[in-house]
Amino acid sequence: MAFDYKKEYKEFYLPPKTPGIIDIPEMNYIAVRGSGDPNVPDGSYKTAIGLLYAIAFTIKMSYKGSHKIDGYFSYVVPPLEGLWWQNGCDRIDYSHKEDFEWISMIRLPEFVTREEFDWAIREASEKKQKDFSTVEFFPYREGLCVQCMHIGSYDHEPATIEKMELYAAENGYTVDISDTRFHHEIYLSDPRRAAEEKLRTVIRHPVK
């Protein structure tokens, strides 16, 4: 059976609908940076997601080709994630999505080294005849965070964030969003297929 990160690491991907404190270790991702409203049809965010999944599946399906990755195991591609911020703001203003800065990313299995990532970029570029130069190997250690499962529209996230901030304060923590620690979302639902009120999104904020 394929290894599923969501099931094996429920503390990271399937938190309850009530806030909790968690320490997130360093993980490696494939990532694309960008800016602007993610809802723009055929915009840079949609393009970034396409690039990420192309590389993710190049790695996942590598066992079918001649290139063998040391330590490879069968796995489910982890969910799409995003780090979000707006320059000059210490919180997200959902009424001005055009001001978003973002890093869109997908977790890499532990056997994917920087060298194997470089191979995947070359392989996808050759096979798909596309430019993958914006895709980067992105190690990220998030550290201490407050997180919660949000159910519903992305635009309704502020209510969940308010609960998270209150929980953090009541337990002796303060939110620590900075230019290196970000508002983090993990998307467990496909908005093209799930009803808006049933979307499941992990929200994570750094604390100290």
Backbone as a chain_set.jsonl record, in Angstrom:
{"seq": "MAFDYKKEYKEFYLPPKTPGIIDIPEMNYIAVRGSGDPNVPDGSYKTAIGLLYAIAFTIKMSYKGSHKIDGYFSYVVPPLEGLWWQNGCDRIDYSHKEDFEWISMIRLPEFVTREEFDWAIREASEKKQKDFSTVEFFPYREGLCVQCMHIGSYDHEPATIEKMELYAAENGYTVDISDTRFHHEIYLSDPRRAAEEKLRTVIRHPVK", "coords": {"N": [[0.848, -1.198, 0.0], [0.506, 2.239, -0.766], [2.465, 4.775, 0.788], [0.993, 7.203, 2.767], [1.194, 10.454, 3.545], [-0.655, 12.094, 4.841], [-2.144, 10.347, 6.393], [-0.22, 9.025, 7.902], [1.022, 11.038, 9.292], [-0.858, 12.434, 10.992], [-0.942, 14.449, 12.867], [0.127, 16.644, 11.621], [-1.41, 17.024, 9.323], [-4.108, 16.467, 9.741], [-5.482, 17.961, 11.865], [-7.618, 18.688, 14.742], [-10.787, 20.533, 14.816], [-10.477, 22.393, 16.679], [-8.162, 24.719, 18.088], [-4.593, 24.033, 18.466], [-1.265, 23.638, 19.841], [1.773, 23.041, 18.153], [4.937, 21.605, 17.236], [6.736, 21.994, 14.386], [8.849, 20.106, 12.391], [11.799, 20.479, 10.24], [11.089, 20.26, 6.789], [11.336, 19.181, 3.382], [10.445, 20.761, 0.352], [8.964, 21.09, -2.948], [8.718, 24.144, -4.614], [7.123, 27.187, -5.716], [7.397, 30.625, -6.131], [5.379, 33.592, -6.0], [3.072, 36.299, -6.813], [0.016, 38.148, -6.304], [-3.563, 37.849, -7.01], [-4.894, 34.707, -6.312], [-7.125, 33.707, -7.538], [-7.377, 34.521, -10.142], [-8.216, 33.64, -13.4], [-6.193, 31.398, -15.223], [-3.961, 32.653, -14.204], [-0.836, 33.589, -12.518], [-0.724, 32.045, -10.192], [-2.266, 29.749, -10.746], [-0.688, 28.752, -12.814], [1.652, 28.188, -11.399], [0.812, 26.064, -9.737], [0.366, 24.081, -11.647], [3.0, 23.64, -12.535], [4.186, 22.678, -10.177], [2.808, 20.246, -9.702], [3.525, 18.835, -11.969], [6.272, 18.345, -11.56], [6.105, 16.968, -9.124], [4.78, 14.601, -9.891], [6.53, 13.624, -11.771], [8.601, 12.779, -10.134], [7.218, 10.929, -8.486], [6.45, 8.967, -10.377], [8.846, 8.018, -11.239], [9.896, 5.491, -10.873], [9.042, 3.933, -12.951], [10.664, 4.39, -15.061], [14.041, 4.506, -16.424], [15.643, 5.794, -14.615], [16.594, 5.381, -11.381], [15.745, 6.09, -8.106], [17.511, 6.235, -5.152], [16.392, 4.602, -2.282], [13.733, 4.939, -2.862], [10.192, 4.771, -2.325], [6.806, 3.641, -2.659], [4.269, 6.092, -2.741], [1.686, 8.444, -1.799], [1.132, 11.489, -3.391], [1.753, 14.294, -1.444], [-0.493, 16.827, -0.022], [-1.306, 19.998, -1.614], [0.199, 23.035, -0.518], [0.437, 26.322, 0.978], [2.238, 29.31, 1.607], [1.5, 32.5, 2.79], [1.434, 36.059, 2.511], [1.268, 39.662, 2.922], [2.914, 42.474, 1.92], [4.017, 44.783, 4.326], [1.973, 44.24, 6.074], [0.822, 42.625, 9.054], [-0.98, 40.657, 9.151], [-3.412, 38.762, 7.243], [-5.207, 40.375, 4.712], [-8.14, 39.77, 3.456], [-9.691, 41.114, 1.695], [-8.138, 42.256, -0.167], [-6.861, 40.635, -2.263], [-5.267, 40.977, -4.429], [-2.907, 41.914, -3.516], [-1.506, 39.833, -2.491], [1.394, 37.978, -1.597], [3.05, 34.954, -2.23], [4.116, 31.568, -1.543], [3.824, 28.72, -3.171], [3.541, 25.233, -2.607], [4.632, 21.75, -2.412], [5.093, 18.983, -0.376], [8.092, 17.046, -0.255], [9.031, 13.592, -0.495], [11.243, 11.942, 1.86], [13.379, 10.709, 0.586], [14.059, 12.247, -1.564], [16.633, 14.008, -2.66], [18.523, 17.088, -3.152], [19.887, 16.654, -5.509], [18.32, 14.698, -6.782], [16.023, 16.158, -7.112], [16.979, 18.064, -8.953], [17.397, 16.348, -11.099], [14.702, 15.669, -11.649], [13.684, 18.125, -12.515], [15.142, 18.483, -14.907], [14.254, 16.229, -16.316], [11.427, 16.625, -16.52], [11.415, 19.027, -17.934], [12.491, 18.286, -20.38], [10.713, 16.274, -21.273], [8.191, 17.513, -21.256], [8.613, 19.848, -22.519], [8.649, 22.412, -21.354], [9.205, 25.344, -19.338], [10.717, 25.028, -16.337], [12.136, 26.555, -14.589], [11.413, 28.219, -12.501], [10.718, 26.63, -10.413], [11.667, 25.536, -7.246], [13.896, 23.858, -4.949], [13.017, 23.581, -1.693], [13.793, 23.837, 1.487], [12.197, 23.968, 4.646], [11.791, 24.994, 7.889], [9.416, 25.135, 10.189], [8.847, 25.295, 12.907], [7.597, 26.208, 16.154], [4.097, 26.36, 16.346], [0.644, 27.479, 16.161], [-2.226, 25.699, 15.247], [-5.112, 24.718, 13.262], [-8.013, 23.016, 12.058], [-9.793, 24.302, 9.397], [-13.07, 24.632, 8.271], [-14.843, 25.236, 5.396], [-15.387, 28.212, 3.372], [-12.518, 29.9, 2.009], [-12.549, 32.613, 2.396], [-13.745, 32.877, 4.828], [-11.912, 32.349, 6.712], [-10.84, 34.201, 8.658], [-12.389, 34.019, 11.058], [-11.705, 31.54, 12.119], [-8.983, 31.971, 12.453], [-9.046, 33.93, 14.413], [-9.932, 32.411, 16.61], [-7.696, 30.766, 16.879], [-5.683, 32.612, 17.558], [-6.646, 33.551, 19.982], [-6.582, 31.204, 21.505], [-3.809, 30.721, 21.507], [-2.893, 32.973, 22.946], [-4.136, 32.54, 25.423], [-2.69, 30.417, 26.291], [-0.169, 31.284, 26.729], [1.344, 32.102, 24.524], [2.45, 34.127, 21.752], [1.494, 35.276, 18.518], [3.759, 34.956, 15.839], [4.298, 36.012, 13.243], [6.376, 36.893, 10.547], [8.982, 38.155, 8.329], [10.082, 35.786, 7.69], [8.528, 33.817, 8.707], [5.353, 32.535, 8.222], [1.795, 32.973, 7.449], [0.181, 29.975, 6.976], [-1.238, 27.565, 4.863], [-2.807, 24.423, 4.298], [-4.116, 22.432, 1.855], [-6.725, 20.318, 1.859], [-8.877, 19.676, 0.382], [-10.256, 19.662, -2.922], [-11.08, 22.517, -4.509], [-12.422, 22.58, -6.897], [-14.054, 20.452, -6.911], [-15.251, 20.008, -4.425], [-17.911, 21.174, -2.357], [-18.161, 24.591, -1.4], [-18.731, 25.115, 1.319], [-17.802, 22.854, 2.496], [-15.093, 22.658, 2.264], [-11.885, 21.69, 3.369], [-9.271, 22.964, 5.204], [-6.108, 23.168, 6.543], [-4.988, 25.504, 8.828], [-2.201, 27.339, 9.825], [-0.244, 29.12, 12.109], [2.796, 30.723, 12.981], [4.189, 30.781, 16.284], [5.488, 32.184, 19.367]], "CA": [[0.0, 0.0, 0.0], [1.297, 3.457, -0.884], [2.615, 5.574, 2.004], [0.172, 8.419, 2.691], [1.653, 11.369, 4.589], [-1.792, 12.617, 5.602], [-2.571, 9.334, 7.361], [0.895, 8.664, 8.78], [1.363, 12.206, 10.108], [-2.133, 13.117, 11.221], [-0.748, 15.652, 13.683], [0.455, 17.739, 10.716], [-2.354, 17.197, 8.219], [-5.507, 16.251, 10.121], [-5.722, 18.449, 13.227], [-9.045, 18.904, 15.049], [-11.364, 21.849, 14.512], [-10.135, 23.282, 17.796], [-6.731, 25.027, 17.952], [-3.598, 23.355, 19.283], [0.123, 24.03, 19.632], [2.565, 21.945, 17.589], [6.284, 21.955, 16.775], [6.874, 21.419, 13.041], [10.261, 19.951, 12.032], [12.143, 20.862, 8.863], [10.662, 19.399, 5.69], [11.727, 19.671, 2.066], [9.326, 20.969, -0.56], [9.113, 21.779, -4.222], [8.008, 25.4, -4.379], [7.139, 28.274, -6.691], [7.037, 31.897, -5.522], [4.651, 34.489, -6.883], [2.285, 37.345, -6.192], [-1.25, 38.443, -6.959], [-4.804, 37.152, -6.669], [-4.847, 33.312, -6.76], [-8.358, 33.345, -8.241], [-7.352, 34.984, -11.527], [-8.147, 32.507, -14.34], [-4.941, 31.279, -15.978], [-2.978, 33.571, -13.632], [0.449, 33.021, -12.111], [-0.923, 31.022, -9.17], [-2.682, 28.518, -11.439], [0.491, 28.271, -13.525], [2.559, 27.618, -10.398], [0.295, 24.765, -9.311], [0.639, 23.144, -12.732], [4.428, 23.317, -12.51], [4.463, 21.86, -9.001], [2.313, 18.878, -9.873], [4.323, 18.18, -13.015], [7.491, 17.841, -10.928], [5.722, 15.973, -8.114], [4.459, 13.324, -10.521], [7.765, 13.128, -12.387], [9.294, 12.042, -9.069], [6.393, 9.786, -8.071], [6.417, 7.932, -11.409], [10.214, 7.759, -11.703], [10.203, 4.059, -10.808], [8.665, 3.293, -14.209], [11.684, 4.676, -16.066], [15.385, 3.969, -16.22], [16.292, 6.486, -13.496], [16.178, 4.805, -10.1], [16.077, 6.943, -6.967], [17.904, 5.451, -3.988], [15.464, 4.708, -1.161], [12.361, 5.225, -3.33], [9.068, 3.935, -1.899], [5.523, 4.064, -3.221], [3.644, 7.07, -1.852], [0.657, 9.353, -2.296], [1.651, 12.855, -3.427], [1.159, 15.081, -0.348], [-1.391, 17.902, -0.469], [-0.808, 21.333, -1.935], [0.276, 23.944, 0.614], [0.779, 27.689, 0.592], [2.62, 30.35, 2.56], [0.871, 33.718, 2.283], [1.643, 37.311, 3.237], [1.119, 40.926, 2.194], [3.978, 43.365, 2.37], [3.576, 45.869, 5.186], [0.861, 43.812, 6.926], [1.153, 41.52, 9.94], [-2.05, 39.672, 9.017], [-3.932, 38.663, 5.887], [-6.386, 41.174, 4.374], [-8.787, 38.981, 2.412], [-10.379, 42.005, 0.758], [-7.155, 42.744, -1.136], [-6.11, 39.47, -2.724], [-4.294, 41.394, -5.45], [-1.662, 42.245, -2.824], [-0.901, 38.631, -1.935], [2.652, 37.332, -1.962], [2.849, 33.561, -1.843], [4.97, 30.454, -1.943], [3.009, 27.521, -3.328], [4.507, 24.155, -2.407], [4.228, 20.369, -2.155], [6.134, 18.286, 0.389], [8.848, 15.989, -0.924], [9.432, 12.452, 0.344], [12.575, 12.093, 2.439], [14.431, 10.188, -0.291], [14.346, 13.202, -2.649], [17.721, 14.936, -2.381], [18.605, 18.192, -4.113], [20.331, 16.085, -6.785], [17.166, 14.053, -7.425], [15.168, 17.26, -7.537], [17.56, 18.596, -10.196], [17.088, 15.375, -12.162], [13.283, 15.773, -11.983], [13.518, 19.347, -13.305], [15.646, 18.199, -16.26], [13.386, 15.229, -16.94], [10.146, 17.247, -16.868], [11.661, 20.041, -18.963], [12.709, 17.602, -21.664], [9.522, 15.532, -21.704], [7.024, 18.381, -21.423], [9.026, 21.029, -23.286], [8.191, 23.585, -20.622], [10.209, 25.993, -18.508], [10.512, 24.762, -14.911], [13.206, 27.247, -13.881], [10.898, 28.9, -11.304], [10.479, 25.64, -9.362], [12.858, 25.443, -6.411], [14.015, 22.929, -3.824], [12.732, 24.533, -0.621], [13.746, 23.337, 2.867], [11.499, 24.94, 5.497], [11.53, 24.578, 9.265], [8.378, 26.049, 10.661], [8.977, 25.472, 14.344], [6.426, 26.217, 17.025], [2.934, 26.959, 15.662], [-0.727, 27.149, 16.52], [-2.903, 25.278, 14.032], [-6.513, 24.348, 13.411], [-8.707, 22.666, 10.818], [-10.843, 25.239, 9.007], [-14.07, 24.058, 7.374], [-15.63, 26.253, 4.708], [-14.773, 29.115, 2.411], [-11.259, 30.55, 2.379], [-12.851, 33.974, 2.84], [-14.234, 32.835, 6.195], [-10.808, 31.946, 7.58], [-10.573, 35.08, 9.806], [-13.037, 33.56, 12.29], [-10.866, 30.459, 12.647], [-7.723, 32.59, 12.889], [-9.327, 34.598, 15.687], [-9.921, 31.358, 17.634], [-6.314, 30.337, 17.041], [-4.939, 33.65, 18.272], [-7.144, 33.561, 21.357], [-6.04, 29.997, 22.153], [-2.381, 30.939, 21.721], [-2.728, 33.945, 24.028], [-4.553, 31.92, 26.68], [-1.711, 29.406, 26.673], [1.126, 31.897, 26.941], [2.071, 32.303, 23.266], [2.052, 35.224, 20.869], [1.687, 34.986, 17.093], [5.099, 35.421, 15.468], [4.418, 36.152, 11.784], [7.476, 37.797, 10.209], [9.385, 38.004, 6.933], [10.561, 34.414, 7.495], [7.521, 32.905, 9.269], [4.205, 32.996, 7.445], [0.474, 32.346, 7.423], [0.381, 28.726, 6.233], [-2.457, 26.806, 4.6], [-2.661, 23.107, 3.668], [-5.406, 22.231, 1.19], [-7.116, 18.913, 1.871], [-10.014, 19.531, -0.536], [-10.128, 20.265, -4.251], [-12.204, 23.458, -4.627], [-13.146, 22.334, -8.148], [-14.947, 19.297, -6.733], [-15.949, 20.052, -3.139], [-18.749, 22.346, -2.075], [-17.396, 25.599, -0.669], [-18.94, 25.017, 2.759], [-17.177, 21.619, 2.987], [-13.646, 22.701, 2.05], [-11.071, 21.465, 4.57], [-7.979, 23.627, 5.079], [-5.337, 23.341, 7.772], [-4.403, 26.842, 8.978], [-1.1, 27.273, 10.787], [0.448, 30.376, 12.338], [3.933, 30.598, 13.884], [4.057, 31.451, 17.584], [6.656, 32.129, 20.247]], "C": [[0.886, 1.252, 0.0], [1.305, 4.235, 0.439], [1.856, 6.883, 1.826], [0.546, 9.334, 3.857], [0.504, 11.893, 5.445], [-2.209, 11.641, 6.703], [-1.468, 9.016, 8.365], [1.29, 9.804, 9.705], [0.105, 13.048, 10.33], [-1.97, 14.4, 12.021], [-0.421, 16.871, 12.823], [-0.668, 18.057, 9.732], [-3.828, 17.053, 8.602], [-5.751, 16.699, 11.565], [-7.216, 18.591, 13.49], [-9.496, 20.313, 14.672], [-11.228, 22.811, 15.687], [-8.63, 23.52, 17.758], [-5.849, 24.201, 18.881], [-2.209, 23.865, 18.935], [0.909, 22.822, 19.145], [3.923, 22.471, 17.152], [6.524, 21.231, 15.455], [8.354, 21.314, 12.685], [10.529, 20.432, 10.608], [11.66, 19.809, 7.884], [11.155, 20.018, 4.399], [10.516, 19.715, 1.147], [9.834, 21.289, -1.963], [8.228, 23.01, -4.121], [8.137, 26.344, -5.568], [6.665, 29.53, -5.977], [6.281, 32.765, -6.525], [3.898, 35.549, -6.112], [0.985, 37.518, -6.966], [-2.39, 37.553, -6.505], [-4.76, 35.712, -7.189], [-6.073, 32.888, -7.561], [-8.402, 33.814, -9.694], [-7.269, 33.785, -12.468], [-6.855, 32.548, -15.143], [-3.878, 32.261, -15.489], [-1.732, 32.844, -13.161], [0.292, 31.938, -11.05], [-1.332, 29.695, -9.8], [-1.507, 27.914, -12.202], [1.454, 27.582, -12.569], [2.107, 26.233, -9.966], [0.561, 23.709, -10.382], [2.094, 22.713, -12.76], [4.755, 22.393, -11.345], [4.02, 20.418, -9.202], [3.067, 18.127, -10.965], [5.599, 17.593, -12.424], [7.162, 16.756, -9.905], [5.461, 14.618, -8.749], [5.626, 12.773, -11.335], [8.541, 12.297, -11.365], [8.515, 10.79, -8.689], [6.46, 8.641, -9.081], [7.803, 7.54, -11.907], [10.54, 6.27, -11.734], [9.866, 3.332, -12.106], [9.717, 3.484, -15.304], [13.025, 4.081, -15.713], [16.101, 4.611, -15.034], [15.733, 5.944, -12.183], [16.663, 5.687, -8.957], [16.353, 6.057, -5.754], [16.922, 5.69, -2.841], [14.022, 4.943, -1.555], [11.363, 4.256, -2.694], [7.785, 4.501, -2.496], [4.803, 4.98, -2.236], [2.554, 7.844, -2.58], [1.259, 10.758, -2.29], [0.967, 13.672, -2.326], [0.337, 16.255, -0.875], [-0.655, 19.197, -0.806], [-0.835, 22.195, -0.677], [0.617, 25.343, 0.112], [1.183, 28.535, 1.783], [2.164, 31.675, 1.974], [1.237, 34.916, 3.144], [1.352, 38.497, 2.318], [2.126, 41.909, 2.766], [3.416, 44.526, 3.183], [2.437, 45.515, 6.109], [1.312, 42.66, 7.814], [0.028, 40.488, 9.99], [-2.587, 39.724, 7.592], [-5.183, 39.522, 5.728], [-7.06, 40.507, 3.172], [-9.536, 39.846, 1.402], [-9.433, 42.556, -0.303], [-6.253, 41.598, -1.593], [-5.071, 39.834, -3.781], [-2.94, 41.717, -4.835], [-0.946, 41.02, -2.25], [0.5, 38.386, -2.488], [2.526, 35.89, -1.478], [3.998, 32.658, -2.28], [4.067, 29.233, -1.976], [3.935, 26.312, -3.313], [3.848, 22.802, -2.155], [5.389, 19.67, -1.452], [6.79, 17.189, -0.456], [9.076, 14.821, 0.029], [10.888, 12.602, 0.777], [13.69, 11.615, 1.506], [14.795, 11.163, -1.427], [15.408, 14.198, -2.182], [17.678, 16.082, -3.379], [19.036, 17.669, -5.489], [19.178, 15.413, -7.525], [16.154, 15.093, -7.873], [15.675, 17.836, -8.859], [17.3, 17.66, -11.37], [15.632, 15.532, -12.614], [13.007, 17.024, -12.822], [13.969, 19.109, -14.742], [14.713, 17.255, -17.004], [12.062, 15.846, -17.389], [10.326, 18.275, -17.973], [11.79, 19.4, -20.33], [11.429, 16.95, -22.169], [8.35, 16.449, -22.021], [7.331, 19.63, -22.235], [8.45, 22.304, -22.681], [9.338, 24.111, -19.772], [9.876, 25.78, -17.033], [11.537, 25.504, -14.05], [12.717, 27.965, -12.622], [10.638, 27.934, -10.148], [11.765, 25.466, -8.555], [12.745, 24.335, -5.374], [14.001, 23.788, -2.569], [12.684, 23.839, 0.738], [13.089, 24.401, 3.758], [11.265, 24.332, 6.87], [10.603, 25.589, 9.905], [8.455, 26.312, 12.156], [7.649, 25.47, 15.075], [5.275, 26.986, 16.381], [1.654, 26.661, 16.419], [-1.433, 26.783, 15.224], [-4.308, 24.795, 14.334], [-7.054, 23.919, 12.046], [-9.818, 23.686, 10.573], [-11.766, 24.545, 8.024], [-14.845, 25.197, 6.74], [-14.805, 27.106, 3.774], [-13.457, 29.682, 2.928], [-11.523, 31.958, 2.92], [-13.355, 34.029, 4.274], [-13.14, 32.431, 7.181], [-10.584, 32.886, 8.774], [-11.218, 34.628, 11.11], [-12.229, 32.44, 12.938], [-9.555, 31.013, 13.175], [-7.904, 33.292, 14.234], [-9.326, 33.588, 16.838], [-8.502, 30.895, 17.928], [-5.512, 31.337, 17.863], [-5.358, 33.718, 19.736], [-6.581, 32.375, 22.138], [-4.556, 30.181, 22.467], [-2.151, 31.872, 22.91], [-3.072, 33.336, 25.383], [-3.546, 30.909, 27.187], [-0.28, 29.95, 26.696], [1.964, 32.121, 25.7], [1.589, 33.58, 22.576], [2.335, 34.83, 19.446], [2.965, 35.674, 16.621], [5.268, 35.456, 13.945], [5.471, 37.215, 11.482], [7.831, 37.613, 8.738], [10.014, 36.642, 6.661], [9.59, 33.372, 8.035], [6.154, 33.421, 8.813], [2.885, 32.333, 7.85], [0.561, 31.152, 6.481], [-0.959, 28.009, 6.078], [-2.097, 25.491, 3.917], [-4.031, 22.712, 3.145], [-5.732, 20.746, 1.079], [-8.29, 18.64, 0.953], [-9.685, 20.187, -1.865], [-11.313, 21.207, -4.458], [-12.982, 23.302, -5.93], [-14.19, 21.24, -7.976], [-15.769, 19.358, -5.451], [-16.803, 21.309, -3.029], [-17.979, 23.3, -1.176], [-17.516, 25.433, 0.842], [-18.293, 23.764, 3.357], [-15.666, 21.592, 2.774], [-12.913, 22.528, 3.374], [-9.678, 22.048, 4.334], [-7.313, 23.695, 6.443], [-4.754, 24.754, 7.756], [-3.368, 26.782, 10.093], [-0.435, 28.639, 10.881], [1.639, 30.137, 13.278], [3.678, 31.347, 15.186], [5.408, 31.401, 18.301], [6.208, 32.278, 21.679]], "O": [[1.9, 1.3, 0.696], [0.284, 4.336, 1.118], [2.059, 7.591, 0.839], [0.252, 9.029, 5.013], [0.674, 12.112, 6.644], [-2.58, 12.052, 7.802], [-1.743, 8.768, 9.539], [1.833, 9.568, 10.784], [0.022, 14.204, 9.915], [-2.761, 15.332, 11.876], [-0.659, 18.005, 13.239], [-0.859, 19.212, 9.35], [-4.703, 17.48, 7.849], [-6.181, 15.899, 12.396], [-8.005, 18.61, 12.545], [-8.698, 21.159, 14.268], [-11.795, 23.903, 15.682], [-7.882, 22.601, 17.424], [-6.288, 23.735, 19.933], [-1.997, 24.448, 17.872], [0.739, 21.714, 19.655], [4.054, 23.627, 16.75], [6.517, 20.001, 15.406], [9.053, 22.328, 12.677], [9.601, 20.751, 9.866], [11.807, 18.61, 8.122], [11.368, 21.228, 4.321], [9.672, 18.819, 1.165], [10.978, 21.704, -2.145], [7.114, 22.935, -3.603], [9.113, 26.308, -6.317], [5.643, 29.506, -5.291], [6.508, 32.688, -7.732], [4.064, 35.683, -4.899], [0.863, 37.097, -8.116], [-2.202, 36.624, -5.719], [-4.604, 35.508, -8.393], [-6.067, 31.831, -8.193], [-9.367, 33.53, -10.403], [-6.341, 32.985, -12.351], [-6.469, 33.589, -15.674], [-2.998, 32.66, -16.253], [-1.583, 31.641, -13.374], [1.091, 31.003, -11.007], [-0.811, 28.642, -9.434], [-1.35, 26.694, -12.232], [2.006, 26.528, -12.882], [2.927, 25.323, -9.842], [0.936, 22.58, -10.068], [2.388, 21.539, -12.987], [5.512, 21.434, -11.501], [4.764, 19.483, -8.907], [3.225, 16.908, -10.884], [5.969, 16.465, -12.749], [7.857, 15.743, -9.826], [5.874, 13.592, -8.209], [5.697, 11.566, -11.564], [9.073, 11.237, -11.695], [9.092, 9.708, -8.581], [6.52, 7.475, -8.692], [7.924, 6.808, -12.889], [11.37, 5.833, -12.532], [10.356, 2.226, -12.337], [9.67, 2.825, -16.343], [13.132, 3.252, -14.809], [17.056, 4.043, -14.505], [14.534, 6.045, -11.92], [17.852, 5.992, -8.858], [15.523, 5.228, -5.38], [16.652, 6.833, -2.472], [13.168, 5.128, -0.688], [11.65, 3.068, -2.543], [7.697, 5.691, -2.797], [4.733, 4.686, -1.042], [2.511, 7.888, -3.81], [1.836, 11.175, -1.285], [-0.262, 13.736, -2.279], [0.46, 16.631, -2.041], [0.458, 19.445, -0.344], [-1.761, 22.107, 0.129], [1.034, 25.521, -1.032], [0.551, 28.485, 2.838], [2.408, 31.953, 0.799], [1.339, 34.802, 4.365], [1.21, 38.347, 1.104], [2.165, 42.136, 3.975], [2.452, 45.173, 2.771], [1.963, 46.369, 6.858], [2.094, 41.812, 7.383], [0.081, 39.549, 10.785], [-2.252, 40.629, 6.828], [-6.118, 39.409, 6.522], [-6.62, 40.655, 2.031], [-9.966, 39.349, 0.361], [-9.866, 43.241, -1.23], [-5.048, 41.596, -1.342], [-4.114, 39.092, -4.003], [-1.936, 41.787, -5.544], [0.094, 41.149, -1.603], [0.757, 38.561, -3.679], [1.95, 35.642, -0.418], [4.73, 32.939, -3.228], [3.6, 28.767, -0.937], [5.0, 26.344, -3.93], [2.689, 22.713, -1.75], [6.535, 19.761, -1.893], [6.139, 16.509, -1.25], [9.289, 15.027, 1.223], [11.666, 13.306, 0.133], [14.828, 12.07, 1.623], [15.747, 10.916, -2.167], [15.12, 15.111, -1.409], [16.901, 16.058, -4.333], [18.596, 18.188, -6.515], [19.063, 15.535, -8.745], [15.501, 14.924, -8.903], [14.891, 18.068, -9.778], [17.022, 18.102, -12.485], [15.349, 15.53, -13.812], [12.187, 16.985, -13.74], [13.272, 19.482, -15.685], [14.418, 17.459, -18.182], [11.623, 15.616, -18.516], [9.478, 18.384, -18.859], [11.262, 19.909, -21.319], [11.095, 17.056, -23.35], [7.595, 16.187, -22.958], [6.426, 20.382, -22.598], [7.861, 23.142, -23.364], [10.317, 23.407, -19.521], [8.872, 26.291, -16.538], [11.778, 25.12, -12.906], [13.528, 28.29, -11.755], [10.367, 28.368, -9.028], [12.836, 25.27, -9.13], [11.65, 23.933, -4.98], [14.875, 24.636, -2.392], [11.641, 23.303, 1.113], [13.39, 25.589, 3.638], [10.624, 23.289, 7.001], [10.966, 26.743, 10.129], [8.165, 27.415, 12.618], [6.697, 24.808, 14.661], [5.448, 28.118, 15.929], [1.584, 25.721, 17.211], [-1.269, 27.465, 14.213], [-4.658, 24.504, 15.478], [-6.602, 24.405, 11.01], [-10.675, 23.905, 11.43], [-11.308, 23.94, 7.055], [-15.431, 26.026, 7.436], [-13.673, 26.768, 3.43], [-13.295, 29.915, 4.126], [-10.803, 32.436, 3.797], [-13.393, 35.102, 4.877], [-13.419, 32.199, 8.357], [-10.168, 32.409, 9.83], [-10.639, 34.837, 12.177], [-12.085, 32.398, 14.16], [-9.068, 30.582, 14.22], [-7.019, 33.25, 15.089], [-8.789, 33.866, 17.91], [-8.144, 30.66, 19.082], [-4.756, 30.956, 18.755], [-4.526, 33.918, 20.621], [-6.157, 32.519, 23.284], [-4.1, 29.84, 23.558], [-1.319, 31.595, 23.774], [-2.385, 33.584, 26.374], [-3.538, 30.575, 28.372], [0.689, 29.191, 26.686], [3.176, 32.312, 25.804], [0.469, 34.042, 22.796], [3.308, 34.125, 19.177], [3.222, 36.829, 16.961], [6.275, 34.978, 13.422], [5.469, 38.294, 12.074], [7.079, 36.994, 7.986], [10.434, 36.365, 5.537], [9.799, 32.174, 7.845], [5.835, 34.596, 8.994], [2.864, 31.286, 8.498], [0.965, 31.293, 5.327], [-1.715, 27.865, 7.039], [-1.204, 25.441, 3.071], [-4.999, 22.663, 3.904], [-5.106, 20.013, 0.315], [-8.665, 17.483, 0.761], [-8.924, 21.153, -1.921], [-12.447, 20.741, -4.573], [-14.084, 23.835, -6.057], [-15.103, 21.11, -8.792], [-16.872, 18.814, -5.399], [-16.449, 22.368, -3.548], [-17.234, 22.871, -0.296], [-16.534, 25.589, 1.567], [-18.236, 23.619, 4.578], [-15.024, 20.587, 3.081], [-13.275, 23.143, 4.378], [-8.992, 21.673, 3.384], [-7.892, 24.221, 7.394], [-4.105, 25.153, 6.79], [-3.627, 26.242, 11.168], [-0.102, 29.246, 9.863], [1.502, 29.421, 14.27], [3.042, 32.401, 15.2], [6.327, 30.685, 17.902], [7.035, 32.26, 22.59]]}, "num_chains": 1, "name": "protein.A"}
